Amino acid sequence: MPTELEPFEVIDGQHRLWAFDEALKDGTLPGDFELPVVAFTGLDVGWQAYLFWSINVSPKRINPSHAFDLFPLLRSAEWLETLSDLRIYRQARAQELTEILYTQPESPFHNRINMLGESSRTAPPGAGVTQAGWVQAITTSFLATGSGRSANGLFAADISAARGPLPWSRPQQAAFLIELWNSIKSAILDRPAEWVEQLIRPQGQDSLDPNPIPAFTGGRTMLNQEQGVRGVLAVANEVFFGLAQIEPDLFEFDTRIQAGGATAPEDVSVALSELAGSELHARIAQFGSTIASFDWRSADAPGLDEGQRLLKRAFRGSSGYVALREQLYRHLAEGPNWLAEISGHALSRLA
DNA sequence: ACGTAGAACGTAGGCTTCAT
DNA sequence: ATGAAGCCTACGTTCTACGT
């Protein structure tokens, strides 16, 4: 038995504990209290992070973006790998992809994700969507399990019973997402659609600054709002999952990237260049340019007429996610043949 | 003070697991 | 093998913090 108190750390409930401490010191504690505690010995930092997460996220919430910020501490924990069906495992993976989108210089969301869930006053410029929003959107699209009524995630579900899941490494998955969004961004910049023109000069005036970039990074575009990110990811996932079933060869890569270990920025760059030379790249570009011609102006964009505004407002909330997906599939059905065909199937399942 | 965006809540339905 | 229970996901509604 130890003869004196060992050093200990308080994972949760500090405020309650310190309140007792102070009241004891200044003699204002009104009577005797029993203080139940749960104590662990020898917990590593990954477990501590997990406990903090499970205590605070599930029952009574803290800012979820703060909780997701702890995931890098969980990432190295091997026991997590063995619980792969668990929600937290998929969220940890989604968090890693989100962080890459935030840190990777090639990413169109480089420095443009609100990692700490700050209010828009203090959030980094151009960061319209929180870390929690991204994690949620990736978890329910590309990392969906395909079980129950959930979608078939391109990075998670079996492409077919015979083929199993896509053997892509984390850097390859990140590169795909980066390329996906870059294709949308460059389509907006290179070939601005009607809605982009109307967004950047609502009165049709000759603007001194005809730069179309606010259509991608500004505050009045759904491409920089939670609904839009969800919509794009959900639809992209379903389209490319469908493509993987029809033409699996497109998704096979000879890669120089070593599997396993932490994901390094250089690995993502390598994956990006490998993707750039592939046939899949052309399909992503077609998807991106078709998506970019959808009217992404948000409900508060200037120059919308009453009917348009009503339609945009209907995209709010989770019933709105469904409505947005349906509109997106209708739009994609006007695209290149392969895209139109897959979108047609998706539409018939929605209806 | 008011309206909005998006997060939180509660629930239905379907899949998986467990018990027999 | 079968039914029951439990769990998970998506959906539709409600709530609330924030910006104007």
PDB file of N, CA and C in Angstrom, chain A residues 45-131:
ATOM      1  N   VAL A  45      -2.745   8.275 -22.500  1.00  0.00           N
ATOM      2  CA  VAL A  45      -3.438   9.510 -22.890  1.00  0.00           C
ATOM      3  C   VAL A  45      -4.579   9.228 -23.879  1.00  0.00           C
ATOM      4  N   GLY A  46      -4.432   8.164 -24.681  1.00  0.00           N
ATOM      5  CA  GLY A  46      -5.510   7.801 -25.609  1.00  0.00           C
ATOM      6  C   GLY A  46      -6.781   7.419 -24.875  1.00  0.00           C
ATOM      7  N   TRP A  47      -6.619   6.616 -23.829  1.00  0.00           N
ATOM      8  CA  TRP A  47      -7.782   6.225 -23.028  1.00  0.00           C
ATOM      9  C   TRP A  47      -8.394   7.431 -22.317  1.00  0.00           C
ATOM     10  N   GLN A  48      -7.508   8.301 -21.826  1.00  0.00           N
ATOM     11  CA  GLN A  48      -8.039   9.496 -21.150  1.00  0.00           C
ATOM     12  C   GLN A  48      -8.892  10.310 -22.110  1.00  0.00           C
ATOM     13  N   ALA A  49      -8.388  10.457 -23.331  1.00  0.00           N
ATOM     14  CA  ALA A  49      -9.142  11.215 -24.334  1.00  0.00           C
ATOM     15  C   ALA A  49     -10.465  10.526 -24.649  1.00  0.00           C
ATOM     16  N   TYR A  50     -10.420   9.196 -24.731  1.00  0.00           N
ATOM     17  CA  TYR A  50     -11.642   8.456 -25.035  1.00  0.00           C
ATOM     18  C   TYR A  50     -12.679   8.636 -23.935  1.00  0.00           C
ATOM     19  N   LEU A  51     -12.214   8.577 -22.668  1.00  0.00           N
ATOM     20  CA  LEU A  51     -13.151   8.742 -21.551  1.00  0.00           C
ATOM     21  C   LEU A  51     -13.771  10.130 -21.575  1.00  0.00           C
ATOM     22  N   PHE A  52     -12.922  11.123 -21.802  1.00  0.00           N
ATOM     23  CA  PHE A  52     -13.441  12.488 -21.856  1.00  0.00           C
ATOM     24  C   PHE A  52     -14.491  12.596 -22.960  1.00  0.00           C
ATOM     25  N   TRP A  53     -14.177  11.976 -24.098  1.00  0.00           N
ATOM     26  CA  TRP A  53     -15.089  12.038 -25.240  1.00  0.00           C
ATOM     27  C   TRP A  53     -16.416  11.366 -24.901  1.00  0.00           C
ATOM     28  N   SER A  54     -16.329  10.133 -24.351  1.00  0.00           N
ATOM     29  CA  SER A  54     -17.561   9.382 -24.140  1.00  0.00           C
ATOM     30  C   SER A  54     -18.405   9.999 -23.033  1.00  0.00           C
ATOM     31  N   ILE A  55     -17.741  10.593 -22.034  1.00  0.00           N
ATOM     32  CA  ILE A  55     -18.490  11.219 -20.941  1.00  0.00           C
ATOM     33  C   ILE A  55     -19.213  12.460 -21.448  1.00  0.00           C
ATOM     34  N   ASN A  56     -18.529  13.223 -22.282  1.00  0.00           N
ATOM     35  CA  ASN A  56     -19.056  14.547 -22.604  1.00  0.00           C
ATOM     36  C   ASN A  56     -19.867  14.626 -23.882  1.00  0.00           C
ATOM     37  N   VAL A  57     -19.619  13.747 -24.823  1.00  0.00           N
ATOM     38  CA  VAL A  57     -20.333  13.865 -26.093  1.00  0.00           C
ATOM     39  C   VAL A  57     -21.681  13.171 -26.029  1.00  0.00           C
ATOM     40  N   SER A  58     -21.709  11.984 -25.436  1.00  0.00           N
ATOM     41  CA  SER A  58     -22.958  11.243 -25.479  1.00  0.00           C
ATOM     42  C   SER A  58     -24.072  11.839 -24.611  1.00  0.00           C
ATOM     43  N   PRO A  59     -23.903  11.927 -23.269  1.00  0.00           N
ATOM     44  CA  PRO A  59     -25.058  12.353 -22.479  1.00  0.00           C
ATOM     45  C   PRO A  59     -25.316  13.854 -22.528  1.00  0.00           C
ATOM     46  N   LYS A  60     -24.353  14.645 -22.075  1.00  0.00           N
ATOM     47  CA  LYS A  60     -24.591  16.080 -22.062  1.00  0.00           C
ATOM     48  C   LYS A  60     -23.452  16.698 -22.839  1.00  0.00           C
ATOM     49  N   ARG A  61     -23.811  17.539 -23.777  1.00  0.00           N
ATOM     50  CA  ARG A  61     -22.842  17.861 -24.801  1.00  0.00           C
ATOM     51  C   ARG A  61     -21.924  19.015 -24.477  1.00  0.00           C
ATOM     52  N   ILE A  62     -20.681  18.908 -24.972  1.00  0.00           N
ATOM     53  CA  ILE A  62     -19.809  20.057 -25.075  1.00  0.00           C
ATOM     54  C   ILE A  62     -19.794  20.416 -26.551  1.00  0.00           C
ATOM     55  N   ASN A  63     -19.134  21.506 -26.908  1.00  0.00           N
ATOM     56  CA  ASN A  63     -18.976  21.859 -28.307  1.00  0.00           C
ATOM     57  C   ASN A  63     -18.354  20.663 -29.044  1.00  0.00           C
ATOM     58  N   PRO A  64     -19.102  20.048 -29.955  1.00  0.00           N
ATOM     59  CA  PRO A  64     -18.602  18.822 -30.573  1.00  0.00           C
ATOM     60  C   PRO A  64     -17.299  19.018 -31.334  1.00  0.00           C
ATOM     61  N   SER A  65     -17.054  20.222 -31.846  1.00  0.00           N
ATOM     62  CA  SER A  65     -15.785  20.438 -32.547  1.00  0.00           C
ATOM     63  C   SER A  65     -14.604  20.324 -31.581  1.00  0.00           C
ATOM     64  N   HIS A  66     -14.793  20.718 -30.328  1.00  0.00           N
ATOM     65  CA  HIS A  66     -13.736  20.534 -29.327  1.00  0.00           C
ATOM     66  C   HIS A  66     -13.467  19.056 -29.107  1.00  0.00           C
ATOM     67  N   ALA A  67     -14.555  18.295 -29.000  1.00  0.00           N
ATOM     68  CA  ALA A  67     -14.390  16.858 -28.757  1.00  0.00           C
ATOM     69  C   ALA A  67     -13.654  16.212 -29.927  1.00  0.00           C
ATOM     70  N   PHE A  68     -14.028  16.601 -31.154  1.00  0.00           N
ATOM     71  CA  PHE A  68     -13.371  15.997 -32.304  1.00  0.00           C
ATOM     72  C   PHE A  68     -11.894  16.378 -32.345  1.00  0.00           C
ATOM     73  N   ASP A  69     -11.542  17.508 -31.750  1.00  0.00           N
ATOM     74  CA  ASP A  69     -10.157  17.921 -31.723  1.00  0.00           C
ATOM     75  C   ASP A  69      -9.292  16.951 -30.922  1.00  0.00           C
ATOM     76  N   LEU A  70      -9.915  16.132 -30.076  1.00  0.00           N
ATOM     77  CA  LEU A  70      -9.152  15.161 -29.290  1.00  0.00           C
ATOM     78  C   LEU A  70      -8.814  13.911 -30.084  1.00  0.00           C
ATOM     79  N   PHE A  71      -9.457  13.746 -31.219  1.00  0.00           N
ATOM     80  CA  PHE A  71      -9.300  12.482 -31.938  1.00  0.00           C
ATOM     81  C   PHE A  71      -7.860  12.146 -32.318  1.00  0.00           C
ATOM     82  N   PRO A  72      -7.019  13.141 -32.648  1.00  0.00           N
ATOM     83  CA  PRO A  72      -5.636  12.759 -32.937  1.00  0.00           C
ATOM     84  C   PRO A  72      -5.007  11.967 -31.797  1.00  0.00           C
ATOM     85  N   LEU A  73      -5.420  12.226 -30.561  1.00  0.00           N
ATOM     86  CA  LEU A  73      -4.890  11.457 -29.433  1.00  0.00           C
ATOM     87  C   LEU A  73      -5.384  10.019 -29.480  1.00  0.00           C
ATOM     88  N   LEU A  74      -6.557   9.832 -30.061  1.00  0.00           N
ATOM     89  CA  LEU A  74      -7.113   8.485 -30.141  1.00  0.00           C
ATOM     90  C   LEU A  74      -6.496   7.701 -31.300  1.00  0.00           C
ATOM     91  N   ARG A  75      -5.966   8.451 -32.266  1.00  0.00           N
ATOM     92  CA  ARG A  75      -5.629   7.836 -33.540  1.00  0.00           C
ATOM     93  C   ARG A  75      -4.632   6.688 -33.394  1.00  0.00           C
ATOM     94  N   SER A  76      -3.664   6.859 -32.484  1.00  0.00           N
ATOM     95  CA  SER A  76      -2.615   5.851 -32.372  1.00  0.00           C
ATOM     96  C   SER A  76      -3.062   4.657 -31.544  1.00  0.00           C
ATOM     97  N   ALA A  77      -4.234   4.781 -30.925  1.00  0.00           N
ATOM     98  CA  ALA A  77      -4.659   3.712 -30.023  1.00  0.00           C
ATOM     99  C   ALA A  77      -5.030   2.458 -30.812  1.00  0.00           C
ATOM    100  N   GLU A  78      -4.268   1.400 -30.611  1.00  0.00           N
ATOM    101  CA  GLU A  78      -4.489   0.188 -31.393  1.00  0.00           C
ATOM    102  C   GLU A  78      -5.825  -0.470 -31.117  1.00  0.00           C
ATOM    103  N   TRP A  79      -6.267  -0.368 -29.860  1.00  0.00           N
ATOM    104  CA  TRP A  79      -7.518  -1.039 -29.523  1.00  0.00           C
ATOM    105  C   TRP A  79      -8.676  -0.497 -30.339  1.00  0.00           C
ATOM    106  N   LEU A  80      -8.491   0.746 -30.827  1.00  0.00           N
ATOM    107  CA  LEU A  80      -9.563   1.349 -31.622  1.00  0.00           C
ATOM    108  C   LEU A  80      -9.750   0.576 -32.927  1.00  0.00           C
ATOM    109  N   GLU A  81      -8.642   0.117 -33.499  1.00  0.00           N
ATOM    110  CA  GLU A  81      -8.690  -0.592 -34.772  1.00  0.00           C
ATOM    111  C   GLU A  81      -9.547  -1.853 -34.685  1.00  0.00           C
ATOM    112  N   THR A  82      -9.535  -2.464 -33.521  1.00  0.00           N
ATOM    113  CA  THR A  82     -10.225  -3.742 -33.386  1.00  0.00           C
ATOM    114  C   THR A  82     -11.731  -3.557 -33.219  1.00  0.00           C
ATOM    115  N   LEU A  83     -12.163  -2.314 -33.041  1.00  0.00           N
ATOM    116  CA  LEU A  83     -13.597  -2.071 -32.821  1.00  0.00           C
ATOM    117  C   LEU A  83     -14.179  -1.362 -34.031  1.00  0.00           C
ATOM    118  N   SER A  84     -13.848  -1.877 -35.227  1.00  0.00           N
ATOM    119  CA  SER A  84     -14.055  -1.074 -36.422  1.00  0.00           C
ATOM    120  C   SER A  84     -15.518  -0.769 -36.734  1.00  0.00           C
ATOM    121  N   ASP A  85     -16.430  -1.512 -36.167  1.00  0.00           N
ATOM    122  CA  ASP A  85     -17.831  -1.197 -36.431  1.00  0.00           C
ATOM    123  C   ASP A  85     -18.306  -0.015 -35.609  1.00  0.00           C
ATOM    124  N   LEU A  86     -17.527   0.286 -34.578  1.00  0.00           N
ATOM    125  CA  LEU A  86     -17.978   1.316 -33.657  1.00  0.00           C
ATOM    126  C   LEU A  86     -18.043   2.678 -34.325  1.00  0.00           C
ATOM    127  N   ARG A  87     -19.045   3.404 -33.954  1.00  0.00           N
ATOM    128  CA  ARG A  87     -19.247   4.749 -34.464  1.00  0.00           C
ATOM    129  C   ARG A  87     -18.008   5.625 -34.260  1.00  0.00           C
ATOM    130  N   ILE A  88     -17.402   5.497 -33.093  1.00  0.00           N
ATOM    131  CA  ILE A  88     -16.262   6.361 -32.785  1.00  0.00           C
ATOM    132  C   ILE A  88     -15.104   6.096 -33.737  1.00  0.00           C
ATOM    133  N   TYR A  89     -14.955   4.854 -34.175  1.00  0.00           N
ATOM    134  CA  TYR A  89     -13.879   4.534 -35.095  1.00  0.00           C
ATOM    135  C   TYR A  89     -14.083   5.251 -36.428  1.00  0.00           C
ATOM    136  N   ARG A  90     -15.316   5.181 -36.928  1.00  0.00           N
ATOM    137  CA  ARG A  90     -15.581   5.861 -38.198  1.00  0.00           C
ATOM    138  C   ARG A  90     -15.443   7.366 -38.048  1.00  0.00           C
ATOM    139  N   GLN A  91     -15.890   7.885 -36.903  1.00  0.00           N
ATOM    140  CA  GLN A  91     -15.751   9.326 -36.687  1.00  0.00           C
ATOM    141  C   GLN A  91     -14.284   9.722 -36.585  1.00  0.00           C
ATOM    142  N   ALA A  92     -13.466   8.857 -35.964  1.00  0.00           N
ATOM    143  CA  ALA A  92     -12.041   9.150 -35.872  1.00  0.00           C
ATOM    144  C   ALA A  92     -11.430   9.214 -37.267  1.00  0.00           C
ATOM    145  N   ARG A  93     -11.846   8.295 -38.129  1.00  0.00           N
ATOM    146  CA  ARG A  93     -11.361   8.309 -39.506  1.00  0.00           C
ATOM    147  C   ARG A  93     -11.827   9.558 -40.238  1.00  0.00           C
ATOM    148  N   ALA A  94     -13.093   9.926 -40.040  1.00  0.00           N
ATOM    149  CA  ALA A  94     -13.621  11.131 -40.690  1.00  0.00           C
ATOM    150  C   ALA A  94     -12.886  12.367 -40.183  1.00  0.00           C
ATOM    151  N   GLN A  95     -12.560  12.357 -38.891  1.00  0.00           N
ATOM    152  CA  GLN A  95     -11.836  13.505 -38.333  1.00  0.00           C
ATOM    153  C   GLN A  95     -10.466  13.622 -38.977  1.00  0.00           C
ATOM    154  N   GLU A  96      -9.820  12.484 -39.209  1.00  0.00           N
ATOM    155  CA  GLU A  96      -8.497  12.524 -39.817  1.00  0.00           C
ATOM    156  C   GLU A  96      -8.573  13.112 -41.229  1.00  0.00           C
ATOM    157  N   LEU A  97      -9.580  12.687 -41.997  1.00  0.00           N
ATOM    158  CA  LEU A  97      -9.759  13.226 -43.351  1.00  0.00           C
ATOM    159  C   LEU A  97     -10.062  14.723 -43.296  1.00  0.00           C
ATOM    160  N   THR A  98     -10.888  15.115 -42.319  1.00  0.00           N
ATOM    161  CA  THR A  98     -11.213  16.534 -42.165  1.00  0.00           C
ATOM    162  C   THR A  98      -9.958  17.348 -41.888  1.00  0.00           C
ATOM    163  N   GLU A  99      -9.114  16.807 -40.997  1.00  0.00           N
ATOM    164  CA  GLU A  99      -7.894  17.526 -40.654  1.00  0.00           C
ATOM    165  C   GLU A  99      -6.965  17.655 -41.862  1.00  0.00           C
ATOM    166  N   ILE A 100      -6.919  16.616 -42.694  1.00  0.00           N
ATOM    167  CA  ILE A 100      -6.088  16.696 -43.899  1.00  0.00           C
ATOM    168  C   ILE A 100      -6.632  17.766 -44.845  1.00  0.00           C
ATOM    169  N   LEU A 101      -7.967  17.799 -45.002  1.00  0.00           N
ATOM    170  CA  LEU A 101      -8.554  18.840 -45.852  1.00  0.00           C
ATOM    171  C   LEU A 101      -8.189  20.230 -45.332  1.00  0.00           C
ATOM    172  N   TYR A 102      -8.053  20.333 -44.024  1.00  0.00           N
ATOM    173  CA  TYR A 102      -7.739  21.622 -43.400  1.00  0.00           C
ATOM    174  C   TYR A 102      -6.261  21.977 -43.532  1.00  0.00           C
ATOM    175  N   THR A 103      -5.375  20.984 -43.420  1.00  0.00           N
ATOM    176  CA  THR A 103      -3.935  21.265 -43.362  1.00  0.00           C
ATOM    177  C   THR A 103      -3.215  21.126 -44.704  1.00  0.00           C
ATOM    178  N   GLN A 104      -3.744  20.298 -45.594  1.00  0.00           N
ATOM    179  CA  GLN A 104      -3.019  20.020 -46.831  1.00  0.00           C
ATOM    180  C   GLN A 104      -3.028  21.257 -47.746  1.00  0.00           C
ATOM    181  N   PRO A 105      -1.863  21.755 -48.149  1.00  0.00           N
ATOM    182  CA  PRO A 105      -1.823  22.985 -48.953  1.00  0.00           C
ATOM    183  C   PRO A 105      -2.621  22.883 -50.256  1.00  0.00           C
ATOM    184  N   GLU A 106      -2.682  21.691 -50.860  1.00  0.00           N
ATOM    185  CA  GLU A 106      -3.403  21.544 -52.133  1.00  0.00           C
ATOM    186  C   GLU A 106      -4.924  21.589 -51.956  1.00  0.00           C
ATOM    187  N   SER A 107      -5.381  21.496 -50.715  1.00  0.00           N
ATOM    188  CA  SER A 107      -6.827  21.410 -50.479  1.00  0.00           C
ATOM    189  C   SER A 107      -7.510  22.764 -50.648  1.00  0.00           C
ATOM    190  N   PRO A 108      -8.669  22.786 -51.306  1.00  0.00           N
ATOM    191  CA  PRO A 108      -9.404  24.055 -51.420  1.00  0.00           C
ATOM    192  C   PRO A 108      -9.976  24.512 -50.073  1.00  0.00           C
ATOM    193  N   PHE A 109      -9.913  23.661 -49.066  1.00  0.00           N
ATOM    194  CA  PHE A 109     -10.358  24.049 -47.720  1.00  0.00           C
ATOM    195  C   PHE A 109      -9.163  24.236 -46.777  1.00  0.00           C
ATOM    196  N   HIS A 110      -7.968  24.416 -47.363  1.00  0.00           N
ATOM    197  CA  HIS A 110      -6.770  24.701 -46.574  1.00  0.00           C
ATOM    198  C   HIS A 110      -7.014  25.935 -45.705  1.00  0.00           C
ATOM    199  N   ASN A 111      -6.887  25.770 -44.378  1.00  0.00           N
ATOM    200  CA  ASN A 111      -7.134  26.860 -43.414  1.00  0.00           C
ATOM    201  C   ASN A 111      -8.575  27.388 -43.456  1.00  0.00           C
ATOM    202  N   ARG A 112      -9.494  26.642 -44.074  1.00  0.00           N
ATOM    203  CA  ARG A 112     -10.870  27.146 -44.212  1.00  0.00           C
ATOM    204  C   ARG A 112     -11.896  26.208 -43.579  1.00  0.00           C
ATOM    205  N   ILE A 113     -11.521  25.567 -42.469  1.00  0.00           N
ATOM    206  CA  ILE A 113     -12.496  24.803 -41.702  1.00  0.00           C
ATOM    207  C   ILE A 113     -12.475  25.354 -40.288  1.00  0.00           C
ATOM    208  N   ASN A 114     -13.645  25.556 -39.717  1.00  0.00           N
ATOM    209  CA  ASN A 114     -13.748  26.108 -38.363  1.00  0.00           C
ATOM    210  C   ASN A 114     -13.499  24.978 -37.354  1.00  0.00           C
ATOM    211  N   MET A 115     -12.211  24.725 -37.085  1.00  0.00           N
ATOM    212  CA  MET A 115     -11.822  23.525 -36.347  1.00  0.00           C
ATOM    213  C   MET A 115     -12.319  23.515 -34.906  1.00  0.00           C
ATOM    214  N   LEU A 116     -12.520  24.696 -34.311  1.00  0.00           N
ATOM    215  CA  LEU A 116     -12.912  24.733 -32.891  1.00  0.00           C
ATOM    216  C   LEU A 116     -14.372  25.122 -32.704  1.00  0.00           C
ATOM    217  N   GLY A 117     -15.135  25.151 -33.786  1.00  0.00           N
ATOM    218  CA  GLY A 117     -16.549  25.487 -33.647  1.00  0.00           C
ATOM    219  C   GLY A 117     -16.766  26.886 -33.103  1.00  0.00           C
ATOM    220  N   GLU A 118     -15.885  27.814 -33.486  1.00  0.00           N
ATOM    221  CA  GLU A 118     -16.007  29.187 -32.995  1.00  0.00           C
ATOM    222  C   GLU A 118     -17.192  29.890 -33.648  1.00  0.00           C
ATOM    223  N   SER A 119     -17.611  30.982 -33.030  1.00  0.00           N
ATOM    224  CA  SER A 119     -18.649  31.782 -33.658  1.00  0.00           C
ATOM    225  C   SER A 119     -18.048  32.435 -34.894  1.00  0.00           C
ATOM    226  N   SER A 120     -18.909  32.810 -35.823  1.00  0.00           N
ATOM    227  CA  SER A 120     -18.390  33.267 -37.111  1.00  0.00           C
ATOM    228  C   SER A 120     -17.574  34.558 -36.963  1.00  0.00           C
ATOM    229  N   ARG A 121     -17.732  35.257 -35.835  1.00  0.00           N
ATOM    230  CA  ARG A 121     -16.944  36.478 -35.632  1.00  0.00           C
ATOM    231  C   ARG A 121     -15.454  36.158 -35.493  1.00  0.00           C
ATOM    232  N   THR A 122     -15.169  35.094 -34.731  1.00  0.00           N
ATOM    233  CA  THR A 122     -13.763  34.782 -34.457  1.00  0.00           C
ATOM    234  C   THR A 122     -13.230  33.648 -35.328  1.00  0.00           C
ATOM    235  N   ALA A 123     -14.113  33.005 -36.094  1.00  0.00           N
ATOM    236  CA  ALA A 123     -13.670  31.888 -36.931  1.00  0.00           C
ATOM    237  C   ALA A 123     -12.679  32.383 -37.985  1.00  0.00           C
ATOM    238  N   PRO A 124     -11.789  31.492 -38.443  1.00  0.00           N
ATOM    239  CA  PRO A 124     -10.854  31.899 -39.492  1.00  0.00           C
ATOM    240  C   PRO A 124     -11.623  32.368 -40.730  1.00  0.00           C
ATOM    241  N   PRO A 125     -11.056  33.330 -41.477  1.00  0.00           N
ATOM    242  CA  PRO A 125     -11.771  33.855 -42.637  1.00  0.00           C
ATOM    243  C   PRO A 125     -12.075  32.756 -43.665  1.00  0.00           C
ATOM    244  N   GLY A 126     -13.297  32.772 -44.160  1.00  0.00           N
ATOM    245  CA  GLY A 126     -13.668  31.805 -45.199  1.00  0.00           C
ATOM    246  C   GLY A 126     -14.006  30.422 -44.673  1.00  0.00           C
ATOM    247  N   ALA A 127     -13.924  30.238 -43.335  1.00  0.00           N
ATOM    248  CA  ALA A 127     -14.235  28.926 -42.762  1.00  0.00           C
ATOM    249  C   ALA A 127     -15.719  28.877 -42.409  1.00  0.00           C
ATOM    250  N   GLY A 128     -16.546  28.462 -43.338  1.00  0.00           N
ATOM    251  CA  GLY A 128     -17.985  28.498 -43.135  1.00  0.00           C
ATOM    252  C   GLY A 128     -18.548  27.295 -42.407  1.00  0.00           C
ATOM    253  N   VAL A 129     -17.816  26.185 -42.386  1.00  0.00           N
ATOM    254  CA  VAL A 129     -18.330  24.943 -41.824  1.00  0.00           C
ATOM    255  C   VAL A 129     -17.407  24.475 -40.704  1.00  0.00           C
ATOM    256  N   THR A 130     -18.002  23.970 -39.630  1.00  0.00           N
ATOM    257  CA  THR A 130     -17.210  23.536 -38.474  1.00  0.00           C
ATOM    258  C   THR A 130     -16.596  22.158 -38.711  1.00  0.00           C
ATOM    259  N   GLN A 131     -15.612  21.856 -37.872  1.00  0.00           N
ATOM    260  CA  GLN A 131     -15.013  20.529 -37.904  1.00  0.00           C
ATOM    261  C   GLN A 131     -16.093  19.460 -37.678  1.00  0.00           C
TER     262      GLN A 131
END
